[in-house]
Amino acid sequence: MASEYVYFFSKENTDGKKELKNILGGKGANLAEMSSLGLPIPPGFTITTEVCDIFYKNNKSYPDNIKKEVLENLEKLEKLMGKKLGDDKDPLLVSVRSGAAVSMPGMMDTVLNLGLNDKSVEGLAQLSDSRRFAFDSYRRFIQMFGNVVIGIDHGKFEMILDKEKESKGISSDLDLKTEDLKQIVIKYKELVRKETGQDFPQDPIEQLWGSINAVFGSWHNPRANKYRELNDIVGLIGTAVNIQSMVFGNLGETSGTGVAFSRNPSNGENEYYGEYLMNAQGEDVVAGIRTPFPVSELEKDNPGIYKQLIDFKDILEDHYKDMQDMEFTIQNGELYLLQTRNGKRTGLAAIKIAVDMVEEGHLTKKEAIMRVSPNQLDQLLHPSIDPAENYTSIAKGLPASPGAAIGKIVFTAAKAEEMSKKGEKVILVRKETSPEDIGGMDAAEGILTSTGGMTSHAAVVARGMGKCCVAGCGELVIKGDNTCEISGKSFSEFDMITLNGTTGEVIEGELKLTTQEISGDFEKFMEWVDEERPINVRTNADTPKDSEIAIKFGAEGIGLTRTEHMFFEGDRINSVREMILADDKAGRVKALKKLLPMQMEDFTGIFKVMNGFPVTIRLLDPPLHEFLPQSDKDLKELAEIIKVDFKKLKEKTESLHEFNPMLGHRGCRLAITYPEIAEMQAEAIIRSALNVKKDGIKVLPEIMIPLTGTEKEFVFLKEVILKKSEEIFAETGESIEFKIGTMIEIPRACLVADKIAEQADFFSFGTNDLTQMAFGYSRDDAGVFLPEYVEAGILPKDPFQVLDQEGVGQLMKIGIDKGRSVKPELKIGICGEHGGEPSSVEFCFNAGMNYVSCSPFRVPIARLALAQAKIRKDRS
Amino acid sequence: MASEYVYFFSKENTDGKKELKNILGGKGANLAEMSSLGLPIPPGFTITTEVCDIFYKNNKSYPDNIKKEVLENLEKLEKLMGKKLGDDKDPLLVSVRSGAAVSMPGMMDTVLNLGLNDKSVEGLAQLSDSRRFAFDSYRRFIQMFGNVVIGIDHGKFEMILDKEKESKGISSDLDLKTEDLKQIVIKYKELVRKETGQDFPQDPIEQLWGSINAVFGSWHNPRANKYRELNDIVGLIGTAVNIQSMVFGNLGETSGTGVAFSRNPSNGENEYYGEYLMNAQGEDVVAGIRTPFPVSELEKDNPGIYKQLIDFKDILEDHYKDMQDMEFTIQNGELYLLQTRNGKRTGLAAIKIAVDMVEEGHLTKKEAIMRVSPNQLDQLLHPSIDPAENYTSIAKGLPASPGAAIGKIVFTAAKAEEMSKKGEKVILVRKETSPEDIGGMDAAEGILTSTGGMTSHAAVVARGMGKCCVAGCGELVIKGDNTCEISGKSFSEFDMITLNGTTGEVIEGELKLTTQEISGDFEKFMEWVDEERPINVRTNADTPKDSEIAIKFGAEGIGLTRTEHMFFEGDRINSVREMILADDKAGRVKALKKLLPMQMEDFTGIFKVMNGFPVTIRLLDPPLHEFLPQSDKDLKELAEIIKVDFKKLKEKTESLHEFNPMLGHRGCRLAITYPEIAEMQAEAIIRSALNVKKDGIKVLPEIMIPLTGTEKEFVFLKEVILKKSEEIFAETGESIEFKIGTMIEIPRACLVADKIAEQADFFSFGTNDLTQMAFGYSRDDAGVFLPEYVEAGILPKDPFQVLDQEGVGQLMKIGIDKGRSVKPELKIGICGEHGGEPSSVEFCFNAGMNYVSCSPFRVPIARLALAQAKIRKDRS
C-alpha cells in the first residue's frame, strides 16, 4: 500500500520504478528500480518532488497528511531493519539526499549519519566495535548538519578541527584519536550553542525534519538556480528527498568501498573495470590519499563478493541496456549497491559499446544510434591530450576547433611556413588571422588568437583544415618584439606550448598527445546512422584535398566553396591585387584574364573529386581590401611587383578602407559594381565543368550568389551569369545543366524570400552572417562580451556556436515558408558553421531543409545528429 | 456619340473629362476639361491608353474597329476646322503627342506640323503669307518624323543643317532664307531615301499612323522604362496619344506665345505672373535668344487679349482649385490655350496660396493641407541659394542636411572653432566626422564629407543642428597637406566654397543666400495641420538649446536624447576618458562621480524646457573607443592630463579597437559589462528630475535602453535602474514616476518583441540601426555602392533616407504586432532619422505608432506628413 507522497524501497517492498523519475528524481527512481530487481540496496524511502512544490507553496511547511506519511514510512523502515532511528543501543542511521529528475551534481545539500546523538553514538560504538569510528561519524554529522541545516559557516567547524590537529602536532584527520574526536564533538556542540543560542538537537525526529527542510530549501539556493539557468533545466517542480539507511565501508578489514564500470569507459572493451579500497569510505577513494586497487584484485581477495559484483553488473546492464557506472559498499563482508547510472565514456568507447550491444542483442540499431553523442565523434577525428597527462592550463580561450596540438610559438605566418619546412612543429600565435595567413595556418600544428570568436577567420579556417585552434584568448597579449604575455607571463618565439582546442585551454610546455584509430566499428556504426539519416550532408571545402577528406567522412557534395580562399595561393594574389587596383574596367578585365585559368584549375580538381555529387560554388564574397597588404613595407613590395606608384597604391588602399567591413562593399554588391568579376568566375565554372564532363565525370555545378538582400540584386547577377554561359555554349557547341541560387544571410532576404525564390534555384542559409546581423554582433568583436553574456545567463549559448532558434531560427523559418510558398520544391540548405552543430542541425531538419553542409571534420557529426533528430521526431 | 477608344475635344463637343485621366492621360484629360469649360483650345482627339496596351498585345498593330474610330474622329476634326489633313490648298496640320496618367516630361516622343508634304507646304505658304515660315515648318516636320518615326539619327539631320549654314556663312537658324530652307528640305528627303530606300511619305494618313505608332512605341523605350522604374511609376497600362490641330505664334506681329502662372510661384502673391514674346514659338521663349516681356506689358500692348487671359486664369483656378501654370499662343490675334497644369512653387508660395485659397473659399482646410508638400517646408526653415543665382556645381554628394552655406574651407574641427571665433565663416571639410568634431561642426556654417551616407555621423549631427551638410561626396579627396581635390581640381585651406545641402551640390566660390521669413501664414497653416494630425511629434535633441528650437517648431516632447553627445563638451571628455581607461570598477566609479553633476546639469536644462512633455533619455550607446583620441600626439597629451603612462594608454586604446564597431561592444552591452555607467546615468536622470519637480516643473522622464536584442538584457538593466532609483527615493524621501523602455533597432528584437514587451514600458524604433542590420549595410561604408544601386534601380531609394517598407517595415510590423499582442496599450514610437521623412512617417502612423520623433528642423515636416497621412487614410 503505497502512500501518496512517499515511496518506499527495499528488496521486499518497493513502490517506485524508473518510469517515475519525474516525481521520484533520478536517484530515487534508480534506487526503487534496483530494489525491485532484488539487488542489495540499503532500504529507505523517497519523498516526492511534488512535496518540494507544496513545501514552497505552503510557506515552507507541510500539510499534516504528508507529515504522517513520512513518519509511517520511517516506522516501516525501522521495522524492516529491526532498528530504531537514533536508538541508544541499536540506532538506525540514515542519509538524507536530494535528487531531481535531472542530475545536478553537487548543487544541493546532503546530510549523512543522521540519528546520531550523545547517546546513540555510544550504541554505534558498541555495534561497530569502534569508538573512534563512532565519534568520527558523530563529528561529521554535527558538522554537516550544523552547516547544511543550521547554516553555520563551514569554515568555523574546520577551524576547530585544524586547532585540534595543530595542538596534537598532526596533519591528517586520520591521525586523530578517539579522545581527540570526542573533544572535537564537544567543541562543535559549543559552537552550535554559541551561534544559535540552542543546543545541538538530540531528538532524531527533529534532526530528520530539519534535514528534509534543508534539502527542499536547497532547491532554490542561488547556486542551484544558477545551475539550472545555465543548463537550461526548466519545467521541474522541485527535488525529491531520499532517506536511506546508512551502510559503512570503514568498519574494518571486512568492509570496503569501490566504483566500477560494466565495460571499459576508455576503449569500450567488454570487461569489468574499476577500483576499490578496503576499510574505506567513498571519499577516501576519490581523495587519493590511499591508492585504490583494480577490481580484478578483488577476484583473488574475495571471490564471493567479486562474483556477486559481476552478477549484479550483468543484471543492471541487461536491465538498463547501457554501460553502467556503479558504486558499492561492503559492510562487514556484505555487499551493498549504492548507486548505478549510465557511465560516461570516450567517443571510441561509445561507438564500440553501441555496436557490441547491438550484436549482443541488447539494443536495436536505432537505440544504439541514440547512445552516442555527436560531439563524442570529435574525439575520434582529432588528436587529443593523452588522458594520463595531468596538467594545469595557464589561460583559456574559446574552443574554436577541436583536437590538441603542441609546437613552438611563432608570431607570423611566414615564420610558421619557414619553420615547418625545417620539420619543426609550430603554433601560430596571432591577435587574429587574415586570409593572408592561410599558408602559415596550414603549416602550423595549431592556432592561438587573442581576439575573435567561434566564427572568426582563424576559427572557420582551422575547422575547415581540421586543425586545432584556440581563439579569442583574452589573456594573450602580443607584444611587438617577438614575445607575448599569457596571463601575465612572458613567452618568446620558439617557446613550446600545447593547445587543447576541444576545451580552449592553453598549456605551457609539451604534453603527450594521442590519436585514436578509426576502427571498423566506426564504419559499421555510421552505416546504421546513414540508414536513418533523413537528409543529405554536404561539406564546405575550397580545395580538391579538403573535398577528398570530406568524401572519406561521408559528404554527399559540396554546400560551399569559398572561391576567395583560392585567391591567396602562390602568385595568384598578385593578379588579384592587380585587378583590385586597376583604374578601370579594362585594367580589371586584363587582370581577371590571368586569374581565369587558375580558377578553372581549382574547379576542375573539385569537380573530379565530387564526381556525381553537386558542387555549390559561391562567387567572391569578402571586401576587396582584405586582399591588399596593410603595412607600408608590404605595399612598397607590391608596388614594385605590379609596377604601380607606391603613393598611388597607398591612396587607393586607403580609399578602400571601411569602417565596418562586415557591412560594407562585399558579396553580390562587389559583383554588381564590377560584373566582370562575376563573369570571370562564371566562365571558370562553366568551362571547367564542360572540360571534366568530356572525361566522363558527372558534374553538377550550383552557382551561389552571396549576400543577396533584394530580388533585384539576384536578378542582376543571374543575368550576368546566364549571358556568359550562353556565350560559352554558343562558342563551344557544348552545354551543361547548372543551377543558380543564393545565400540567405541578410535578415532582409528572409523577409522577401518569396520574391527571391521566384528567381532562385536554391537557398543556402549563411547562418554566420545571419547571426551577426540578426543580433548586431560582429563575430570578430563580440568576444569581448559574449562569454560574459553566457556566464550571466543573458544568452544560453554563444549563438555563433549553437544556432539561436528563438531569434535567428525564426527568421530562417520566415525565409523557408516564404520561399516555399512560391516554389514548393525549392531546394534549401545551410552552409554556415551551424551546419555541423548537433542541435542546430536538428533544427534545420525539422524546419524542412534538404541538406546541411559543414567543414569536412564535422561531416560525421552532422550525419549522426540528423539520424538522431529523425529518430526523435518519429518517436514524438 | 463618343467612340470607345477615341475621345474628341472641342469647344462644341467634348467626350472626355478630368476624371478620366487613367485612360486619357493627364494632358488629354486636361484638354478635354478645358474644352468643356468653353476655353479656346485647338480642337483634336485623344486615343486612349487602353489602345497602347492593345497595340503591344496585338503585335504592334490595331484592330479594325480602332482604326475606324481614329479615322472617324479625324474626319470630325476636319469638318469642324473646315480643313483637310494635308490638303494642297488649305491643309489641316496636327501635332501628335504622348500623355500618360503620370507626367513623364521629355521621356516620350512628339511629332509637330504633321500633314505637310511637297504640295501642302505651298498651301501653308499661301495661307500664312510666308514661304519662309512654311518651309521652315516642313523642314522641322521632316526632321522630327525622320528621327522619331523612321529612326534616323538626329545628328544626320543636324549635319545637313550645319553644312547649309556654313556654306552661307551664317550661324543662326533665324538667318536662313526661304531658298536655303527649300534646299534643306531637298537634302532631308534625300537622306530619308538613302537611309530607308523609300521616299519621305507624302500621304498625310500614312504620316499620321506612323506618328501614332511611334508615340505608342516610345512607351517602352529604354529611357521611359528607366524613368518609370526610378520614379516608382507602376500600374499604368500605357500612354495616350493626343492629336491636336496646330496653332502658330510665329505667323507675324499679331501672333505670339507665352507662359503664365495664375499666382506668383515665388512668394504666392495673388498676381498674374508670366512672360510672352510676339511672333515667336514656344521654344523661342525657353531658348533665351530673345528676351521675353512680363505679361503685365500685354495689358498695354493688347488689352483685349490680356483681359481674356485674366478671365481664363480665373476660370481655370476656380475650376482646378489650385494655382495654374498655363501655356498660350496667339495666332493672328486670336488667343488659344495649349496647356494648363498645377504650377510648381516654392515652399513659401505653397503655404501662402494654400492659406489664401481657404480664405477665398476655394479650398477646405483639409484640401489646403494636401496642397503643400512636406519637403517644401524645408525651404522655409533653412537658408537657400538665391534663386537668381545661376551656377554650376563642381561635385555632387548626398543631400545630407538641407539648406545652403558659404565659407572658407578648413580641414580640422579645431581650425573651424579658431576661425569662427575670429568671425570668419568656414566650411568644415573632412573624410568623415567623429564625435570629437562636434565643436568644430557647431562653429562651421556647413559640413562637407567625402565618405558616409545619409545617417553618417556628419549627417545626423548636422540635421540635429539644422546645419547644411553634403556627405559622401566621392569626388572629394582630402590630401594630407591642408589641401583637397574636388573633381580633380585642387583647393587650399581658406578657399571659398558654397554648399547646397538640399541638392548635395558643391559650388566653387561664394553665392548669394536668402533666408525666408516665417510668416503668419505658416503659423495658421500649421494650426490647421495640427487639427488633423493623428499622433504626436517629438524631437531628437541633446541640449536645452536644441530642445527650445524644437518646441518652437511644435515638438511635443523628446523622443531621443543621446547622452553621449554631452560627453564631448568642454572638460567632460577627460573625465569620460579617465572612466574608460580605468583599470577596475573602482577607478571607473571615481571618474563617473565627476561626470554625474555634469549630466545632471544637462538633464535639468532639458527637463525645464520640456515642462509637461515627456523626455526620452537613451543610455550611453557608442563603443567606448569613439571617445578616445586616435593619434599618438593626442594620446600623449591625454596621458599627461590624466597622468597615465603613454605606452599603457596606447595599449589600452589598441585593445579597444574593433573590426566592426557598429556590431561591437556598444549600447546595452556596455552597460551590462559596466553597470556603473548605467547607474550613474540613472542617478543623474532621477536626481535632476526630483530637483526640477521642486521648482514646479512637470517632468516625465523615460529612460531608454539602447540596442536590446534579448529580453534578458533589458531585464538586467531595468533592475540596475530600479535599484538605483529606489536608493535615491529612500535617501531623499521624494519620488517621481518614470518609464523604462527600449530602442527596437536590432532585427532580433523585433522577432522577440513579445517577450521584451512584457518587461518594457515603451518601444522606440531605431530605424537607422535596424536598416543597417536588416540590409547588412554600414551607413558609413554603403556610400560606395548605394548611389549605384539606386541609379540601377536595384533599390528604389536610399533606405537610410526613405524607410524600406518592404523589408525593414516588415520587421517593424512584426515587432509592433508581437509587442502589442502581450501589451495592447504599449507606447510605440520611432526615433530613427526616418521619423522626419514624409513617406516613412506615413508608414509609422499606419503601422499604429503613438508618435514619431525627428530632429528639430524636421518637426514641421513630420507634423504635415502625419496630417496628410490621416486625411489620405480617411479618404481611402
Short mmCIF file of C-alpha atoms in Angstrom, two decimals, chain A residues 268-420:
data_model
loop_
_atom_site.label_atom_id
_atom_site.label_comp_id
_atom_site.label_asym_id
_atom_site.label_seq_id
_atom_site.Cartn_x
_atom_site.Cartn_y
_atom_site.Cartn_z
CA GLY A 268 34.66 0.16 -24.75
CA GLU A 269 36.05 -3.35 -24.28
CA ASN A 270 33.54 -5.62 -22.57
CA GLU A 271 35.48 -6.03 -19.36
CA TYR A 272 34.63 -5.23 -15.74
CA TYR A 273 36.63 -2.18 -14.83
CA GLY A 274 37.03 -0.25 -11.59
CA GLU A 275 38.75 0.34 -8.28
CA TYR A 276 38.17 -0.42 -4.64
CA LEU A 277 39.63 0.10 -1.18
CA MET A 278 39.02 -1.96 1.91
CA ASN A 279 38.22 -0.27 5.22
CA ALA A 280 37.45 2.98 3.50
CA GLN A 281 34.69 5.41 2.72
CA GLY A 282 33.76 6.68 -0.72
CA GLU A 283 35.61 9.92 -0.26
CA ASP A 284 38.85 8.06 0.51
CA VAL A 285 38.79 6.56 -2.95
CA VAL A 286 38.24 9.95 -4.51
CA ALA A 287 40.67 11.95 -2.35
CA GLY A 288 43.70 10.00 -3.49
CA ILE A 289 45.28 9.65 -0.05
CA ARG A 290 45.44 5.91 -0.43
CA THR A 291 45.88 4.19 -3.78
CA PRO A 292 42.90 2.02 -4.66
CA PHE A 293 43.23 -1.44 -6.23
CA PRO A 294 41.81 -2.52 -9.57
CA VAL A 295 38.60 -4.54 -9.04
CA SER A 296 40.26 -7.50 -10.69
CA GLU A 297 42.30 -7.91 -7.45
CA LEU A 298 39.03 -8.49 -5.65
CA GLU A 299 38.62 -11.67 -7.60
CA LYS A 300 41.61 -13.07 -5.72
CA ASP A 301 40.97 -11.36 -2.38
CA ASN A 302 37.26 -12.00 -2.14
CA PRO A 303 35.95 -14.21 -4.96
CA GLY A 304 32.46 -14.35 -3.42
CA ILE A 305 31.97 -10.61 -3.42
CA TYR A 306 33.57 -10.39 -6.85
CA LYS A 307 31.19 -12.97 -8.27
CA GLN A 308 28.29 -11.04 -6.78
CA LEU A 309 29.51 -7.82 -8.37
CA ILE A 310 29.84 -9.49 -11.76
CA ASP A 311 26.33 -10.90 -11.45
CA PHE A 312 24.94 -7.55 -10.39
CA LYS A 313 26.56 -5.65 -13.24
CA ASP A 314 25.16 -8.18 -15.71
CA ILE A 315 21.71 -7.73 -14.23
CA LEU A 316 22.00 -3.96 -14.36
CA GLU A 317 23.44 -3.76 -17.87
CA ASP A 318 20.79 -6.16 -19.06
CA HIS A 319 18.15 -4.08 -17.39
CA TYR A 320 19.30 -0.60 -18.38
CA LYS A 321 20.70 -1.72 -21.71
CA ASP A 322 23.67 0.53 -21.29
CA MET A 323 27.12 0.52 -19.78
CA GLN A 324 26.76 1.15 -16.02
CA ASP A 325 28.81 3.17 -13.57
CA MET A 326 28.18 1.65 -10.10
CA GLU A 327 29.07 2.50 -6.52
CA PHE A 328 29.24 -0.27 -3.95
CA THR A 329 29.99 -0.68 -0.28
CA ILE A 330 30.97 -3.82 1.61
CA GLN A 331 29.88 -3.68 5.22
CA ASN A 332 31.26 -6.44 7.38
CA GLY A 333 31.52 -8.79 4.39
CA GLU A 334 28.11 -7.92 3.00
CA LEU A 335 27.81 -6.22 -0.42
CA TYR A 336 25.51 -3.26 -0.99
CA LEU A 337 24.92 -1.27 -4.14
CA LEU A 338 24.52 2.43 -3.52
CA GLN A 339 24.06 3.81 -6.97
CA THR A 340 24.05 2.91 -10.62
CA ARG A 341 23.91 5.18 -13.62
CA ASN A 342 24.81 5.14 -17.26
CA GLY A 343 28.58 5.50 -17.39
CA LYS A 344 30.46 8.33 -19.06
CA ARG A 345 32.81 7.15 -21.81
CA THR A 346 35.12 8.31 -24.56
CA GLY A 347 33.93 8.59 -28.14
CA LEU A 348 35.84 5.45 -29.02
CA ALA A 349 34.18 3.53 -26.22
CA ALA A 350 30.76 4.93 -27.04
CA ILE A 351 30.94 3.58 -30.57
CA LYS A 352 32.31 0.18 -29.54
CA ILE A 353 29.74 -0.28 -26.78
CA ALA A 354 26.88 0.73 -29.04
CA VAL A 355 27.99 -1.65 -31.79
CA ASP A 356 28.68 -4.50 -29.36
CA MET A 357 25.34 -4.09 -27.63
CA VAL A 358 23.51 -4.37 -30.92
CA GLU A 359 25.44 -7.50 -31.74
CA GLU A 360 24.81 -8.89 -28.27
CA GLY A 361 21.10 -8.32 -28.85
CA HIS A 362 20.79 -5.70 -26.09
CA LEU A 363 19.93 -2.85 -28.39
CA THR A 364 18.26 -2.19 -31.71
CA LYS A 365 20.26 -0.20 -34.22
CA LYS A 366 18.08 2.85 -33.58
CA GLU A 367 18.69 2.60 -29.85
CA ALA A 368 22.42 2.27 -30.47
CA ILE A 369 22.41 5.40 -32.60
CA MET A 370 20.87 7.36 -29.73
CA ARG A 371 23.62 6.18 -27.37
CA VAL A 372 26.48 8.09 -28.99
CA SER A 373 26.61 11.85 -28.59
CA PRO A 374 27.52 13.58 -31.84
CA ASN A 375 30.17 15.63 -30.10
CA GLN A 376 31.87 12.43 -28.94
CA LEU A 377 32.77 11.75 -32.55
CA ASP A 378 35.06 14.75 -32.46
CA GLN A 379 37.45 12.86 -30.20
CA LEU A 380 37.75 10.16 -32.79
CA LEU A 381 38.74 12.51 -35.54
CA HIS A 382 41.36 14.67 -33.88
CA PRO A 383 44.49 14.13 -31.79
CA SER A 384 43.86 14.79 -28.13
CA ILE A 385 45.88 15.21 -24.97
CA ASP A 386 46.75 11.83 -23.51
CA PRO A 387 44.25 11.18 -20.69
CA ALA A 388 47.20 10.15 -18.50
CA GLU A 389 48.59 13.70 -18.62
CA ASN A 390 47.94 15.72 -15.51
CA TYR A 391 48.17 19.38 -16.38
CA THR A 392 47.18 22.90 -15.44
CA SER A 393 46.28 25.38 -18.11
CA ILE A 394 47.69 28.90 -17.98
CA ALA A 395 44.85 30.52 -19.92
CA LYS A 396 41.58 29.71 -21.54
CA GLY A 397 40.11 30.91 -24.82
CA LEU A 398 37.26 29.70 -26.98
CA PRO A 399 37.34 26.05 -28.10
CA ALA A 400 37.38 27.16 -31.70
CA SER A 401 38.50 24.00 -33.44
CA PRO A 402 38.81 20.68 -31.62
CA GLY A 403 41.82 18.49 -31.07
CA ALA A 404 45.16 19.19 -29.47
CA ALA A 405 48.49 20.47 -30.76
CA ILE A 406 51.97 21.09 -29.49
CA GLY A 407 54.60 23.29 -31.04
CA LYS A 408 56.93 26.24 -30.81
CA ILE A 409 55.43 29.70 -30.71
CA VAL A 410 55.76 31.74 -33.89
CA PHE A 411 54.19 35.12 -34.48
CA THR A 412 53.97 35.34 -38.26
CA ALA A 413 52.61 33.13 -40.99
CA ALA A 414 55.89 33.45 -42.86
CA LYS A 415 57.83 32.14 -39.86
CA ALA A 416 55.40 29.28 -39.49
CA GLU A 417 56.00 28.21 -43.07
CA GLU A 418 59.75 28.62 -42.73
CA MET A 419 59.95 26.53 -39.56
CA SER A 420 57.57 23.92 -40.88
#
